[in-house]
Structures are given as C-alpha cells and as structure tokens.
XYZ file of C-alpha atoms in Angstrom:
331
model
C 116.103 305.674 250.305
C 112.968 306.911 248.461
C 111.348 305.119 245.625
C 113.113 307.061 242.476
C 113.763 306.217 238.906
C 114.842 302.749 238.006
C 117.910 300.890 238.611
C 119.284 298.442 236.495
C 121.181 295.157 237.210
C 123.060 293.626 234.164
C 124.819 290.603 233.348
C 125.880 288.820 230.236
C 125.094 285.104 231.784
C 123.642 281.660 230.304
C 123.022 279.102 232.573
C 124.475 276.367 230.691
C 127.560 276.211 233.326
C 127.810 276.497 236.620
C 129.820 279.305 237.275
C 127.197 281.066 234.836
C 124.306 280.042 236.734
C 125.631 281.370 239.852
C 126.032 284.914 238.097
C 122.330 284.748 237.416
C 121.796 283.712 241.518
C 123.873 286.846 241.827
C 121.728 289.127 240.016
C 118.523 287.862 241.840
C 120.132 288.867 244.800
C 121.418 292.203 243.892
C 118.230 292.968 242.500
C 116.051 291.757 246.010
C 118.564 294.001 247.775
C 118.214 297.213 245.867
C 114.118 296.751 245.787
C 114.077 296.725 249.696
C 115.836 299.893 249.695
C 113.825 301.556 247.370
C 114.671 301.400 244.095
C 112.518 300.180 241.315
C 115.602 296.963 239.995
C 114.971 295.523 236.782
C 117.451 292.515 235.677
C 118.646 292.756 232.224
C 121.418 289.790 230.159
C 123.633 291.857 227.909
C 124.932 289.726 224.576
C 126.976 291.014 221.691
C 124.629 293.230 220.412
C 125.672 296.591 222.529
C 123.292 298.574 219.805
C 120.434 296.555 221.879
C 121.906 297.063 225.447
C 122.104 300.771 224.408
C 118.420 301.005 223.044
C 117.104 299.002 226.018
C 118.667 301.631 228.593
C 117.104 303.830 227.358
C 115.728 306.183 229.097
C 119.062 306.297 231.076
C 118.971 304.570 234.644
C 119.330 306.254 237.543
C 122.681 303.282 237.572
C 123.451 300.111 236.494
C 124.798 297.794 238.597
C 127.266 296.009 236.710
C 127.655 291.607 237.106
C 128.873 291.149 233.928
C 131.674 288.770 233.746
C 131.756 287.444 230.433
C 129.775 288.064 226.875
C 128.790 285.146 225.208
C 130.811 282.909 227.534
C 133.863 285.014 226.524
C 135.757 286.271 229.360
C 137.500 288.339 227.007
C 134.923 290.634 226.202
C 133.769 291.585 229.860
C 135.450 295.006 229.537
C 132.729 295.804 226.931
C 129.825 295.801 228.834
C 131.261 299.078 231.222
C 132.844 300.693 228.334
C 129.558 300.689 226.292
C 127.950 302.566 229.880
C 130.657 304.816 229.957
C 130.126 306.057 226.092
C 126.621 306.162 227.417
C 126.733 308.310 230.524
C 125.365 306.026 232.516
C 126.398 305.740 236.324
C 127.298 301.852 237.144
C 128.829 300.158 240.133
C 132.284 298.314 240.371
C 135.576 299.322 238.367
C 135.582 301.515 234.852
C 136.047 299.217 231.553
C 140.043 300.028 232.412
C 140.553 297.770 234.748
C 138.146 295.354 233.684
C 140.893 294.674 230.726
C 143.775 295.281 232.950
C 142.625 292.712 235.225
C 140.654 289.853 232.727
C 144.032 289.629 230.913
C 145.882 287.680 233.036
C 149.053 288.495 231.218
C 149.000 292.002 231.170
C 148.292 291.941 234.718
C 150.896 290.381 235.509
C 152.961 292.466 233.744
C 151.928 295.228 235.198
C 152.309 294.105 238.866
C 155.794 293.145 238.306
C 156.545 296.732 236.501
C 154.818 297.912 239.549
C 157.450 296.065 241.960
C 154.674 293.427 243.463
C 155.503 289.691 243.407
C 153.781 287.600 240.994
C 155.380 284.222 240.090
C 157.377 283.667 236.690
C 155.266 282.926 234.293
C 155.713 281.098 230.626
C 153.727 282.972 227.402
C 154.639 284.136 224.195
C 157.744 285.343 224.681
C 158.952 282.267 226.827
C 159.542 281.745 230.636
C 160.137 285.618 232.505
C 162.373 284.351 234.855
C 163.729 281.251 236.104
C 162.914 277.234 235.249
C 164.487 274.986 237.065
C 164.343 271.211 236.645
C 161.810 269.876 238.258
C 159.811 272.979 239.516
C 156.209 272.578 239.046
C 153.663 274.829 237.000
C 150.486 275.522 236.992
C 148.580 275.934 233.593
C 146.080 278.377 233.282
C 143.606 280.544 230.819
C 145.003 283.656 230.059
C 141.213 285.639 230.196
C 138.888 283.701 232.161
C 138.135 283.751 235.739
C 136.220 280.931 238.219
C 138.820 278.322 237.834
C 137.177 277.219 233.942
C 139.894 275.020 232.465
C 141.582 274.336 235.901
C 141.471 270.927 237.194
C 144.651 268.363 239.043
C 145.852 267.845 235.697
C 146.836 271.578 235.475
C 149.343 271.211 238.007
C 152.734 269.359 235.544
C 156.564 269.822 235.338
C 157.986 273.354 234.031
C 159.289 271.358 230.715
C 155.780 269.898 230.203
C 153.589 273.574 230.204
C 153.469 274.244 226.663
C 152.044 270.804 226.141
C 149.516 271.193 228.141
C 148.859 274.690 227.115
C 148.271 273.592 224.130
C 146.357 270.523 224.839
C 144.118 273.108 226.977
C 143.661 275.365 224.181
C 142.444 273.076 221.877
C 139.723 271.644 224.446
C 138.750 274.709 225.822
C 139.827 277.385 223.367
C 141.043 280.705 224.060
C 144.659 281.661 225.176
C 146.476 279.863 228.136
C 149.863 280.390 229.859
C 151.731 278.713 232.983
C 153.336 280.190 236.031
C 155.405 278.925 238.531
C 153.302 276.869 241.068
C 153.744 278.363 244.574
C 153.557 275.420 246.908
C 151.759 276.799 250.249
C 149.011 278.755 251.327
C 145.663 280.180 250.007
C 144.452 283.991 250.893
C 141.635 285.228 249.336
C 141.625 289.063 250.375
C 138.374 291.088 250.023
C 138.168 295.364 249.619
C 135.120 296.715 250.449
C 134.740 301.064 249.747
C 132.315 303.238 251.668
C 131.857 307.045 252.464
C 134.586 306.636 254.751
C 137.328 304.933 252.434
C 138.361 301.700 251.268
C 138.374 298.721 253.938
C 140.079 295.209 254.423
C 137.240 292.907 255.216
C 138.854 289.536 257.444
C 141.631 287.494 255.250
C 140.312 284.493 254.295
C 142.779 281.002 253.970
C 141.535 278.707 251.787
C 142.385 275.169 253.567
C 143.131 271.711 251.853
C 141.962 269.706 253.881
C 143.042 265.162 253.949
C 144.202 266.348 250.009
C 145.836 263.326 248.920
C 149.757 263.777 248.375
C 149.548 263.284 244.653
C 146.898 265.989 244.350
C 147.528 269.423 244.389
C 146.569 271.747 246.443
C 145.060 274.314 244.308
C 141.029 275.737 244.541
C 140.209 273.909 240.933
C 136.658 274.377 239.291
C 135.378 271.668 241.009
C 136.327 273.175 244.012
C 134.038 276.204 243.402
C 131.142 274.579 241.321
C 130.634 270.778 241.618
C 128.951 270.181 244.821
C 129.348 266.440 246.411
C 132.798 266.401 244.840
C 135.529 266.215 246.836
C 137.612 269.371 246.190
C 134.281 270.558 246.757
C 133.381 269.770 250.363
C 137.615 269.869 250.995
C 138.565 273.238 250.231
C 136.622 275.313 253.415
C 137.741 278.495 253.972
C 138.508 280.093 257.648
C 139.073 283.552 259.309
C 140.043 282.751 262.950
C 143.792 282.844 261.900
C 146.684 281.993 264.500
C 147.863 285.224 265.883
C 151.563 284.267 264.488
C 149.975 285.275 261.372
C 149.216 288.859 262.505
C 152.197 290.340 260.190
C 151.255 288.254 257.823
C 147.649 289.168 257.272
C 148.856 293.084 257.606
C 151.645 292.933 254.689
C 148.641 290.544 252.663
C 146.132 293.875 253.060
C 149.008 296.829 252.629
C 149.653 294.312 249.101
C 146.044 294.254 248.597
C 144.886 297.860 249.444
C 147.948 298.793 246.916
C 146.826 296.603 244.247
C 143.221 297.505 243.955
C 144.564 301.148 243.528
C 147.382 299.898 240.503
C 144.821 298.713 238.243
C 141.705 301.487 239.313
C 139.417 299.317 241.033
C 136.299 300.635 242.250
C 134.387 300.425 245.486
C 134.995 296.202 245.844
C 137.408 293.678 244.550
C 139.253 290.694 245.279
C 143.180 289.884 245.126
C 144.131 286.436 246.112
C 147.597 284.974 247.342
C 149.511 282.107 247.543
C 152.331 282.597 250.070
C 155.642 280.016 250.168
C 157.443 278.232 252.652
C 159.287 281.409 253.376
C 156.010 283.160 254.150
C 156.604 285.417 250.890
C 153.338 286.306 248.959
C 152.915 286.019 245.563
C 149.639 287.860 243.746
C 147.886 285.472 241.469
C 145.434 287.781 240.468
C 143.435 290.893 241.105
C 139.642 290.535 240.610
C 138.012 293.420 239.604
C 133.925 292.046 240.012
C 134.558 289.305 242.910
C 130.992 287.022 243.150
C 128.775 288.285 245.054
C 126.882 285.144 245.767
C 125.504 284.499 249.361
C 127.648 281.974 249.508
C 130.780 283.070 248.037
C 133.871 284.184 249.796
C 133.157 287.814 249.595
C 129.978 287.464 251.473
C 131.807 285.329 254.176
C 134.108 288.200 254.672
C 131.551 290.963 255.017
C 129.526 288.656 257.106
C 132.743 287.973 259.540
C 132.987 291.955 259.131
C 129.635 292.144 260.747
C 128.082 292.963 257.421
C 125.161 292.025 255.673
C 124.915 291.646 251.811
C 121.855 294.269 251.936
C 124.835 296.382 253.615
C 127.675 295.393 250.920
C 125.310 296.509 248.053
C 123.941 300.123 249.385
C 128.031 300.425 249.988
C 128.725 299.556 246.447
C 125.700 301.536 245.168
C 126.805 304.656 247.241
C 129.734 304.532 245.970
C 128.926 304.124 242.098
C 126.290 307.264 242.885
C 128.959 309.596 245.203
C 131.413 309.446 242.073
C 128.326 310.384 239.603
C 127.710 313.460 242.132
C 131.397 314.374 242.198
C 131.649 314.140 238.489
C 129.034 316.249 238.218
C 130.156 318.935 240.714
C-alpha cells in the first residue's frame, strides 16, 4: 500500500490498571503494523472532551482505527468514541457505536439474545431472576458494563439467594451497575470472527482449560486470570486448539452460534463471543465482544496465529474492511 494521508489509532486508556495498560500495548502494535504497510499512524487517547477529539481529527483521517474500550475508565461510555466518528464522517475500523452499546450493556445483550432465540443463562437484575432459581444453584456476579473480568474474582462465584448481596457489596467497591446469572458449570470457548474481502471467517475455537483448580475454586477466567502474571489463575487457565475430534459437532454448532451472533448485534469485520457449555454439551453465550484485544498475546492473536495468520495480516483485514465499506458508502 502506498504512503497516503494519515491514519489514526485511538484509544481512551490510562495505564493505571492492567487491563488499561495492555490497551496502550495494543495501540503500539496496531500502529507498528499500519506504518509497515504504508500508512503514516499517529496514536491518539480520547477523554471526555469529544469537542477536543473532534478538533484534533481534524483534517479528517484517511481512518481511524478504533481501540477504545472505555472513557475515563468507564466502560459505559465506549459507544461514544465511534458515535462521535460517525457524526464526523470519519471511516474507522471495528463495529458502528450500535453495537458498541448493544454489546457493553451486558443486560441488554442479553436481552436481546434471548428475544433472538440464543441461549444465555437466567440472569437476576432489576426486575428480579428471568427464569428459574433453584436452591442451591450457583451464580456468578458480574458488572453489568465492563469487560476484562474488572470486578470478577472466586468470591464472585455464591449461592442464587446470596447475589444481591454481593451485587451490592460489588457495587459499592467498585461502582457501577452489577447483575448475576446462573453459573454454567463446564467448559470455556472463546470463539474468534475474523472479516475479509471474501466474507466473515471462524478462526480455530479456543477452550479455555482449568487446569489442578482446587475443588473449592471455581472454574471461571477471573481478572487475575487475564492480568496478574505469577498468580495462579494466571499461569492455570492456558488455552488450547487441538480439540478431540468428539468435539467436531460441537465446535460447528459453537461457530453457526457465533457467526449468527456477530450478525444480531452488527458487528464489524472482528469480534469475539465466548461460551460456557454444560454437562449436557448445551452452550450458553456469555457475551458478545464487539472490540476483542488485540494484544500479541491475547486469545485473538492465538487464533489467527493457529489460522496461519499474522497480526500484520489481522490488521490490513480489519483495515480493508473499515475502507471497502467507506468505498461502498460512497458508491
């Protein structure tokens, strides 16, 4: 690709946590990648001052590519950063500010993939439980609008008459909303989409594994498990492709699921849904993520890389993809 106008690669990260840090490793990346393909990449932090992100985009990008997953550490707010492009005009990668609220409200999601006719399990908000609570079923507790596990640790994991308790005990030390679903007690899928000028694509199904978990911890991919290196979730919770072929139906009803649910909520050339499937070998969505890290060594690289991918590869997919749309539009 020929040197042309600039490209842009924003985020809305501090470094002040982990899973914040790693968005800024992200952007690096990103913005290595798209300079050995041609572009001219400057990095730019969005905050809550859109008037500023407006005026600094200026003149317009050729694109943006969009890493923003949270304004001011507010998950809430990460559908801003797109819709503020859109009112712009200004070509960015990923999903439209649609399904960036669709998605980040963990809720509404839910809601919507059970109107939809997908299994998610029960879950307990403002209205009450959706469905069933039985004695002694288990919970998990959860924030309603932030993603990479923050709040979730093996206290999350409590008896179905004990989740408002620790909703609220949650709120109050991490604030924000929280609700609880029904814990599904069985396996991990993490399952990664990847668009290109061909169509959209499965990459390999990922199971997370739980590996010498002891029984009184649950088996659950907590924020330690993600962020705090030398912990033990940490260096517990490895993740493998080279499934069992007794898993072959499996793995093709967890992509048809996947492949359906990236086109419910509008998702745009990648995303992430993940799984937990029961005893019965039923999956259950958990959630649909509609800006999955991108982070060498995050679980969407590991698929694309299993896929015979590089991450140079993933982003001039993502990129074409955010420009081909631009073209059509303007067609």
């Amino acid at each position: 690709m020929a040197k042309r106008h600039r490209a842009v690669v924003l985020h809305g990260a501090n470094a002040d946590r982990p899973d914040e840090a790693d968005t800024i490793v992200q952007a690096n990346m990103v913005a290595d990648a798209l300079r050995r393909m041609g572009w001219t990449s400057t990095i730019l932090r969005v905050d809550l001052d859109l008037s500023r992100l407006a005026r600094r985009l200026s003149p317009a990008p050729v694109f943006v590519f969009n890493l923003v997953e949270s304004l001011n550490g507010d998950g809430r707010l990460v559908h801003l950063a797109p819709a503020v492009l859109e009112h712009l005009g200004v070509p960015f990668t990923g999903a439209p500010s649609a399904a960036h609220f669709a998605t980040t409200d963990k809720l509404l999601a839910k809601r919507l993939l059970r109107g939809a006719g997908f299994a998610t399990p029960d879950w307990f908000g403002p209205e009450g439980w959706t469905g069933e609570c039985r004695a002694g079923r288990m919970a998990i507790v959860k924030a309603v609008s932030e993603d990479a596990s923050l709040g979730i640790d093996s206290g999350s994991v409590v008896p179905v008459a004990e989740a408002p308790v620790e909703m609220a005990h949650r709120a109050a030390k991490y604030g924000g909303d929280w609700f609880a679903e029904n814990f599904i007690d069985g396996r991990e899928f993490n399952v990664g989409i990847l668009a290109n000028a061909a169509g959209l694509h499965v990459l390999p199904i990922a199971e997370i594994m739980f590996v010498d978990f002891p029984a009184d911890r649950p088996r659950i991919v907590d924020y330690e498990a993600k962020w705090i290196e030398h912990s033990f979730a940490y260096g517990h919770t490895p993740r493998r492709f080279d499934l069992p072929a007794s898993d072959a139906e499996l793995l093709d009803e967890l992509g048809r699921l996947a492949l359906a649910a990236f086109n419910l909520f509008g998702l745009r050339a990648y995303g992430r849904v993940d799984f937990r499937v029961d005893r019965k070998r039923r999956p259950w969505i958990l959630e649909v993520n509609a800006n999955p890290c991108l982070a060498p060594d995050a679980g969407f690289a590991a698929a694309a890389a299993k896929a015979g991918l590089t991450m140079d590869d993933v982003i001039r997919c993502i990129v074409e993809v955010a420009l081909h749309k631009e073209a059509s539009a303007a067609a």
